[in-house]
Amino acid sequence: MDREPLRDTDAYLRGGSASMALFPDENNPRGAASSFQELSQAFSQRITELQQLMCLRIEDHAKQFFLADLQGLEASVRALERTFKDIREHLARENAAVPKARALLQAARQQQANLLQIAANLPAHLPSNQQGAALTGAKPAPGDAAAAAAAAAAGAAQRRTAAAPAAAAAAPAAGGDDAVGAAARRRDALGGAGSGSFSSIVAPRWYVTQAELSSLATYMRGRLTLERVNSALDETALHAEQIARWMALVRSHEAKRVPVDERRRATEMFHGLAGREGIRGNYWFTETELRNGVALRPDKTGKGLLMVLRHLGRISEVRANVEGLGGSLVVYVLARPNE
């Protein structure tokens, strides 16, 4: 009687489903080892889960530490959000500035093309305040070079209106009230009614190129260089500017501003030369000015330079007879070359 229940229990433990068997068959040692390994893995997994659950438990005295960490994490996240917002705004501004940058780039390229065209068409000789430097071999100081560049820039702007001062400086004199009104108009044409307005008179300079100089005959060119010829041309322009200022001062009844030793001569030139045909309305000077020149003097070399300038169409000669100036004299008129 007692053996039947035990036998049933033993059969239950040994048989049935493999997943429910706690004690594998003693004749199958591999099955026993596999079941024990699975059991060990199940226990290990459960222990790991319990450890993770224990980590989630927060004690009361540790809550402040975790709260501070969470607040720091939130502040970092908000700072990142602000940074991303600033980046988006910056990108939006950059995108909006792209059309302006393209327009600026196009304008810069156009300006570059204009400057390249100007550089390609620059004359072989530019204005300089160092008169006769090529003749004497002197080198200008750095400050003088800067002043020369500034003077060249100013001269380029003033040459655009050079015709108006020349016409105003060489027109014949008038009498009475008409003379006063004409003087006022001429002062306006010269740049204003102030006492220093006549200093803005600038004679045009059409410099000689190397091709023009090479086209001359050898006997005419001689040993003259391009620098020497253009230095002489600079000097003729300076003489013409001085005469134009004197004529403007005499016409404006300000002859007292002319140097004392030249005042009588300036008045005679105004009445005897300024209104003559071929001289009126142009920049000019007389052969007397050559005596005070540096690059252009009344000697053999100076006469050769005058012949070259006359042959190249830079100056023309007008002969006149003025008793107050000693009789017959030669007037040199600045001329524009035929292009």
Coordinates of C-alpha atoms in Angstrom, one line a residue:
M1 CA 0.0 0.0 0.0
D2 CA 2.7 2.4 0.9
R3 CA 4.8 1.7 -2.1
E4 CA 2.1 2.8 -4.6
P5 CA 2.0 6.4 -3.7
L6 CA 5.7 6.6 -3.6
R7 CA 5.9 4.9 -6.9
D8 CA 3.4 7.4 -8.4
T9 CA 5.4 10.3 -7.0
D10 CA 8.6 9.0 -8.4
A11 CA 7.0 8.5 -11.8
Y12 CA 5.7 12.0 -11.7
L13 CA 9.1 13.4 -10.9
R14 CA 10.9 11.3 -13.6
G15 CA 8.3 11.6 -16.3
G16 CA 6.1 14.3 -17.8
S17 CA 7.1 17.5 -19.5
A18 CA 10.9 18.1 -19.9
S19 CA 10.4 21.7 -18.9
M20 CA 8.8 20.6 -15.6
A21 CA 11.3 18.0 -14.7
L22 CA 13.4 19.0 -11.8
F23 CA 15.5 15.8 -11.7
P24 CA 16.6 14.6 -15.1
D25 CA 17.2 11.0 -15.9
E26 CA 20.2 9.7 -14.0
N27 CA 21.2 7.8 -17.1
N28 CA 21.5 11.1 -19.1
P29 CA 24.4 13.2 -17.5
R30 CA 24.4 15.8 -20.3
G31 CA 20.8 16.7 -19.7
A32 CA 21.5 17.2 -16.0
A33 CA 24.3 19.6 -16.7
S34 CA 22.3 21.5 -19.2
S35 CA 19.4 22.0 -16.8
F36 CA 21.7 23.1 -14.0
Q37 CA 23.3 25.6 -16.3
E38 CA 19.9 27.0 -17.3
L39 CA 19.0 27.3 -13.7
S40 CA 22.2 29.1 -12.9
Q41 CA 21.6 31.6 -15.7
A42 CA 18.0 32.2 -14.5
F43 CA 19.3 32.9 -11.0
S44 CA 22.0 35.3 -12.3
Q45 CA 19.5 37.2 -14.4
R46 CA 17.2 37.6 -11.5
I47 CA 20.0 38.8 -9.3
T48 CA 21.0 41.4 -11.9
E49 CA 17.4 42.6 -12.1
L50 CA 17.2 42.9 -8.3
Q51 CA 20.5 44.9 -8.3
Q52 CA 19.1 47.3 -11.0
L53 CA 15.9 47.7 -8.9
M54 CA 18.0 48.5 -5.8
C55 CA 19.8 51.2 -7.7
L56 CA 16.5 53.0 -8.4
R57 CA 15.8 53.3 -4.7
I58 CA 16.7 56.8 -3.5
E59 CA 17.2 57.5 0.1
D60 CA 15.9 60.7 1.6
H61 CA 19.3 62.2 2.4
A62 CA 20.5 61.6 -1.2
K63 CA 17.6 63.3 -3.0
Q64 CA 19.3 66.8 -2.9
F65 CA 22.3 65.4 -4.7
F66 CA 20.2 64.0 -7.5
L67 CA 18.1 67.1 -7.7
A68 CA 21.3 69.3 -8.2
D69 CA 22.4 66.9 -10.9
L70 CA 19.1 67.2 -12.6
Q71 CA 19.1 71.0 -12.4
G72 CA 22.6 71.1 -13.9
L73 CA 21.6 68.8 -16.7
E74 CA 18.5 71.0 -17.4
A75 CA 20.7 74.1 -17.5
S76 CA 23.1 72.5 -19.9
V77 CA 20.2 71.5 -22.1
R78 CA 18.7 75.0 -22.1
A79 CA 22.1 76.5 -22.9
L80 CA 22.4 74.1 -25.9
E81 CA 19.0 75.2 -27.0
R82 CA 20.0 78.8 -26.9
T83 CA 23.2 78.1 -28.8
F84 CA 21.2 76.3 -31.5
K85 CA 18.8 79.2 -31.7
D86 CA 21.7 81.7 -32.1
I87 CA 23.2 79.5 -34.8
R88 CA 19.9 79.4 -36.7
E89 CA 19.6 83.2 -36.4
H90 CA 23.2 83.6 -37.6
L91 CA 22.6 81.3 -40.6
A92 CA 19.4 83.3 -41.4
R93 CA 21.3 86.6 -41.4
E94 CA 24.1 85.1 -43.6
N95 CA 21.5 83.8 -46.1
A96 CA 19.9 87.2 -46.2
A97 CA 23.3 88.8 -46.8
V98 CA 24.2 86.6 -49.7
P99 CA 22.5 88.8 -52.4
K100 CA 24.2 91.9 -51.0
A101 CA 27.6 90.1 -51.0
R102 CA 27.0 89.0 -54.6
A103 CA 26.2 92.6 -55.7
L104 CA 29.3 93.9 -53.8
L105 CA 31.4 91.2 -55.5
Q106 CA 30.1 92.2 -58.9
A107 CA 30.8 95.9 -58.2
A108 CA 34.3 95.0 -57.1
R109 CA 34.9 93.1 -60.2
Q110 CA 33.6 95.9 -62.4
Q111 CA 35.9 98.3 -60.5
Q112 CA 38.8 96.0 -61.0
A113 CA 38.1 95.9 -64.7
N114 CA 38.0 99.7 -64.8
L115 CA 41.3 100.0 -62.9
L116 CA 43.0 97.5 -65.2
Q117 CA 41.8 99.4 -68.2
I118 CA 43.1 102.7 -66.6
A119 CA 46.4 101.0 -65.8
A120 CA 46.7 99.7 -69.4
N121 CA 46.1 103.2 -70.8
L122 CA 48.3 105.3 -68.4
P123 CA 50.7 107.7 -70.1
A124 CA 54.4 106.9 -70.1
H125 CA 55.0 109.9 -67.9
L126 CA 52.9 111.2 -64.9
P127 CA 52.9 114.6 -63.4
S128 CA 55.5 115.3 -60.7
N129 CA 56.4 118.2 -58.4
Q130 CA 60.1 117.3 -58.9
Q131 CA 60.8 119.5 -61.9
G132 CA 64.1 118.7 -63.6
A133 CA 64.7 115.6 -61.5
A134 CA 65.4 113.6 -64.6
L135 CA 67.8 116.3 -65.8
T136 CA 69.7 116.6 -62.6
G137 CA 69.6 112.9 -61.6
A138 CA 68.2 113.8 -58.1
K139 CA 66.0 111.3 -56.4
P140 CA 63.0 112.7 -54.5
A141 CA 62.6 111.9 -50.9
P142 CA 59.8 109.6 -49.7
G143 CA 57.7 112.6 -48.5
D144 CA 58.2 114.4 -51.8
A145 CA 57.1 111.3 -53.7
A146 CA 53.9 111.2 -51.6
A147 CA 53.3 114.8 -52.3
A148 CA 53.9 114.3 -56.0
A149 CA 51.3 111.5 -56.0
A150 CA 48.8 113.8 -54.3
A151 CA 49.6 116.6 -56.7
A152 CA 49.2 114.3 -59.6
A153 CA 45.8 113.1 -58.3
A154 CA 44.7 116.7 -57.8
G155 CA 46.0 117.8 -61.2
A156 CA 44.0 115.0 -62.9
A157 CA 40.8 116.3 -61.4
Q158 CA 41.6 119.9 -62.1
R159 CA 42.5 119.3 -65.8
R160 CA 38.9 118.6 -66.5
T161 CA 38.1 122.2 -65.9
A162 CA 41.3 123.6 -67.2
A163 CA 39.7 125.2 -70.3
A164 CA 37.4 127.5 -68.2
P165 CA 40.3 129.1 -66.1
A166 CA 42.3 129.5 -69.3
A167 CA 39.6 131.3 -71.1
A168 CA 38.8 133.5 -68.1
A169 CA 42.5 134.3 -67.6
A170 CA 43.2 135.3 -71.3
A171 CA 40.1 137.3 -72.2
P172 CA 40.6 141.0 -73.1
A173 CA 40.0 143.7 -70.5
A174 CA 36.8 145.8 -70.4
G175 CA 36.1 149.2 -68.9
G176 CA 33.5 150.7 -66.5
D177 CA 30.9 148.6 -64.7
D178 CA 31.1 145.9 -67.3
A179 CA 34.8 145.3 -66.3
V180 CA 33.7 144.8 -62.6
G181 CA 31.0 142.3 -63.6
A182 CA 33.3 140.4 -65.9
A183 CA 36.0 140.2 -63.2
A184 CA 33.4 138.7 -60.8
R185 CA 32.4 136.2 -63.4
R186 CA 36.0 135.3 -64.1
R187 CA 36.7 134.8 -60.4
D188 CA 33.8 132.4 -60.2
A189 CA 35.2 130.5 -63.2
L190 CA 38.5 130.3 -61.5
G191 CA 37.1 128.5 -58.5
G192 CA 35.6 131.2 -56.3
A193 CA 35.8 134.9 -55.4
G194 CA 38.3 134.4 -52.5
S195 CA 41.8 135.7 -52.6
G196 CA 43.3 132.2 -53.0
S197 CA 41.1 131.1 -55.9
F198 CA 43.7 131.8 -58.5
S199 CA 46.0 129.1 -57.0
S200 CA 43.7 126.4 -58.5
I201 CA 44.8 127.3 -62.1
V202 CA 46.3 124.1 -63.6
A203 CA 47.6 124.0 -67.1
P204 CA 47.0 120.8 -69.1
R205 CA 49.9 118.4 -69.7
W206 CA 49.8 116.1 -72.7
Y207 CA 52.9 114.0 -72.2
V208 CA 55.0 112.5 -74.9
T209 CA 55.0 108.8 -75.4
Q210 CA 58.0 106.6 -76.3
A211 CA 56.4 105.8 -79.6
E212 CA 56.1 109.5 -80.5
L213 CA 59.7 110.2 -79.5
S214 CA 60.9 107.2 -81.5
S215 CA 59.0 108.5 -84.6
L216 CA 61.2 111.6 -84.8
A217 CA 64.2 111.8 -87.0
T218 CA 67.5 110.9 -85.4
Y219 CA 69.0 114.4 -86.1
M220 CA 66.0 115.9 -84.3
R221 CA 65.9 113.5 -81.4
G222 CA 69.6 113.5 -80.8
R223 CA 70.4 112.3 -77.3
L224 CA 67.2 113.4 -75.7
T225 CA 65.4 110.9 -73.5
L226 CA 61.7 110.5 -72.8
E227 CA 62.2 111.7 -69.2
R228 CA 64.0 114.8 -70.3
V229 CA 61.4 115.7 -72.9
N230 CA 58.5 115.3 -70.4
S231 CA 60.4 117.2 -67.7
A232 CA 60.6 120.1 -70.2
L233 CA 56.9 119.7 -70.9
D234 CA 56.2 119.9 -67.2
E235 CA 58.2 123.1 -67.0
T236 CA 56.3 124.7 -69.9
A237 CA 53.0 124.0 -68.0
L238 CA 54.4 125.6 -64.9
H239 CA 55.4 128.7 -66.8
A240 CA 51.9 128.8 -68.4
E241 CA 50.2 128.5 -65.0
Q242 CA 52.2 131.4 -63.6
I243 CA 51.3 133.6 -66.6
A244 CA 47.7 132.7 -66.3
R245 CA 47.6 133.6 -62.6
W246 CA 49.2 137.0 -63.4
M247 CA 46.7 137.7 -66.1
A248 CA 43.8 136.8 -63.8
L249 CA 45.2 139.0 -61.1
V250 CA 45.7 142.0 -63.4
R251 CA 42.2 141.5 -64.8
S252 CA 40.7 141.4 -61.3
H253 CA 42.4 144.7 -60.4
E254 CA 44.7 142.7 -58.0
A255 CA 48.0 143.4 -59.7
K256 CA 49.5 144.3 -56.3
R257 CA 49.6 140.5 -55.6
V258 CA 52.0 140.1 -58.6
P259 CA 55.7 140.2 -57.6
V260 CA 56.9 143.8 -57.6
D261 CA 59.6 143.2 -60.2
E262 CA 57.1 141.5 -62.5
R263 CA 54.1 143.7 -62.0
R264 CA 54.8 146.1 -64.9
R265 CA 55.7 143.2 -67.2
A266 CA 52.5 141.4 -66.3
T267 CA 50.4 144.5 -67.0
E268 CA 52.1 144.9 -70.4
M269 CA 51.5 141.3 -71.3
F270 CA 47.9 141.6 -70.3
H271 CA 47.3 144.6 -72.5
G272 CA 49.6 143.6 -75.3
L273 CA 49.5 139.8 -75.6
A274 CA 46.5 138.3 -73.8
G275 CA 43.9 139.4 -76.4
R276 CA 45.9 138.5 -79.5
E277 CA 44.7 135.9 -82.0
G278 CA 46.2 132.5 -81.3
I279 CA 46.9 133.4 -77.7
R280 CA 43.5 134.4 -76.4
G281 CA 41.9 131.6 -74.4
N282 CA 45.0 129.4 -74.2
Y283 CA 47.8 128.8 -71.8
W284 CA 51.0 130.5 -72.9
F285 CA 54.3 131.9 -71.8
T286 CA 57.1 134.0 -73.3
E287 CA 60.7 133.2 -74.1
T288 CA 61.6 135.4 -71.0
E289 CA 60.4 132.6 -68.7
L290 CA 63.0 130.2 -70.1
R291 CA 65.7 132.2 -68.4
N292 CA 64.5 130.9 -65.0
G293 CA 64.0 127.3 -66.1
V294 CA 65.7 124.1 -65.0
A295 CA 64.9 121.5 -67.6
L296 CA 64.2 124.1 -70.4
R297 CA 66.7 126.9 -70.8
P298 CA 67.5 129.3 -73.7
D299 CA 70.5 127.3 -74.9
K300 CA 71.2 124.8 -77.6
T301 CA 69.6 121.9 -75.6
G302 CA 66.6 124.0 -74.7
K303 CA 66.1 125.0 -78.3
G304 CA 66.3 121.4 -79.3
L305 CA 63.6 120.5 -76.7
L306 CA 61.4 123.3 -78.0
M307 CA 61.8 122.1 -81.5
V308 CA 60.8 118.5 -80.4
L309 CA 57.8 119.8 -78.5
R310 CA 56.7 122.0 -81.4
H311 CA 57.1 119.1 -83.9
L312 CA 55.1 116.8 -81.7
G313 CA 52.3 119.4 -81.5
R314 CA 52.7 120.2 -77.8
I315 CA 53.4 123.9 -78.3
S316 CA 53.0 126.4 -81.0
E317 CA 54.9 129.7 -81.6
V318 CA 53.3 133.1 -82.0
R319 CA 55.5 136.1 -82.8
A320 CA 54.4 139.5 -81.4
N321 CA 55.8 143.0 -81.1
V322 CA 55.1 144.8 -77.9
E323 CA 57.0 148.0 -77.2
G324 CA 56.6 147.7 -73.4
L325 CA 58.2 144.3 -73.5
G326 CA 61.2 145.3 -75.5
G327 CA 59.8 144.9 -79.0
S328 CA 59.7 141.6 -80.9
L329 CA 59.3 138.4 -78.8
V330 CA 58.2 134.8 -79.2
V331 CA 55.1 133.5 -77.3
Y332 CA 54.8 129.8 -76.8
V333 CA 51.2 128.5 -76.6
L334 CA 50.4 125.1 -75.1
A335 CA 48.6 123.0 -77.7
R336 CA 46.8 119.7 -77.7
P337 CA 48.4 117.1 -79.9
N338 CA 46.4 115.8 -82.9
E339 CA 45.2 112.2 -82.1

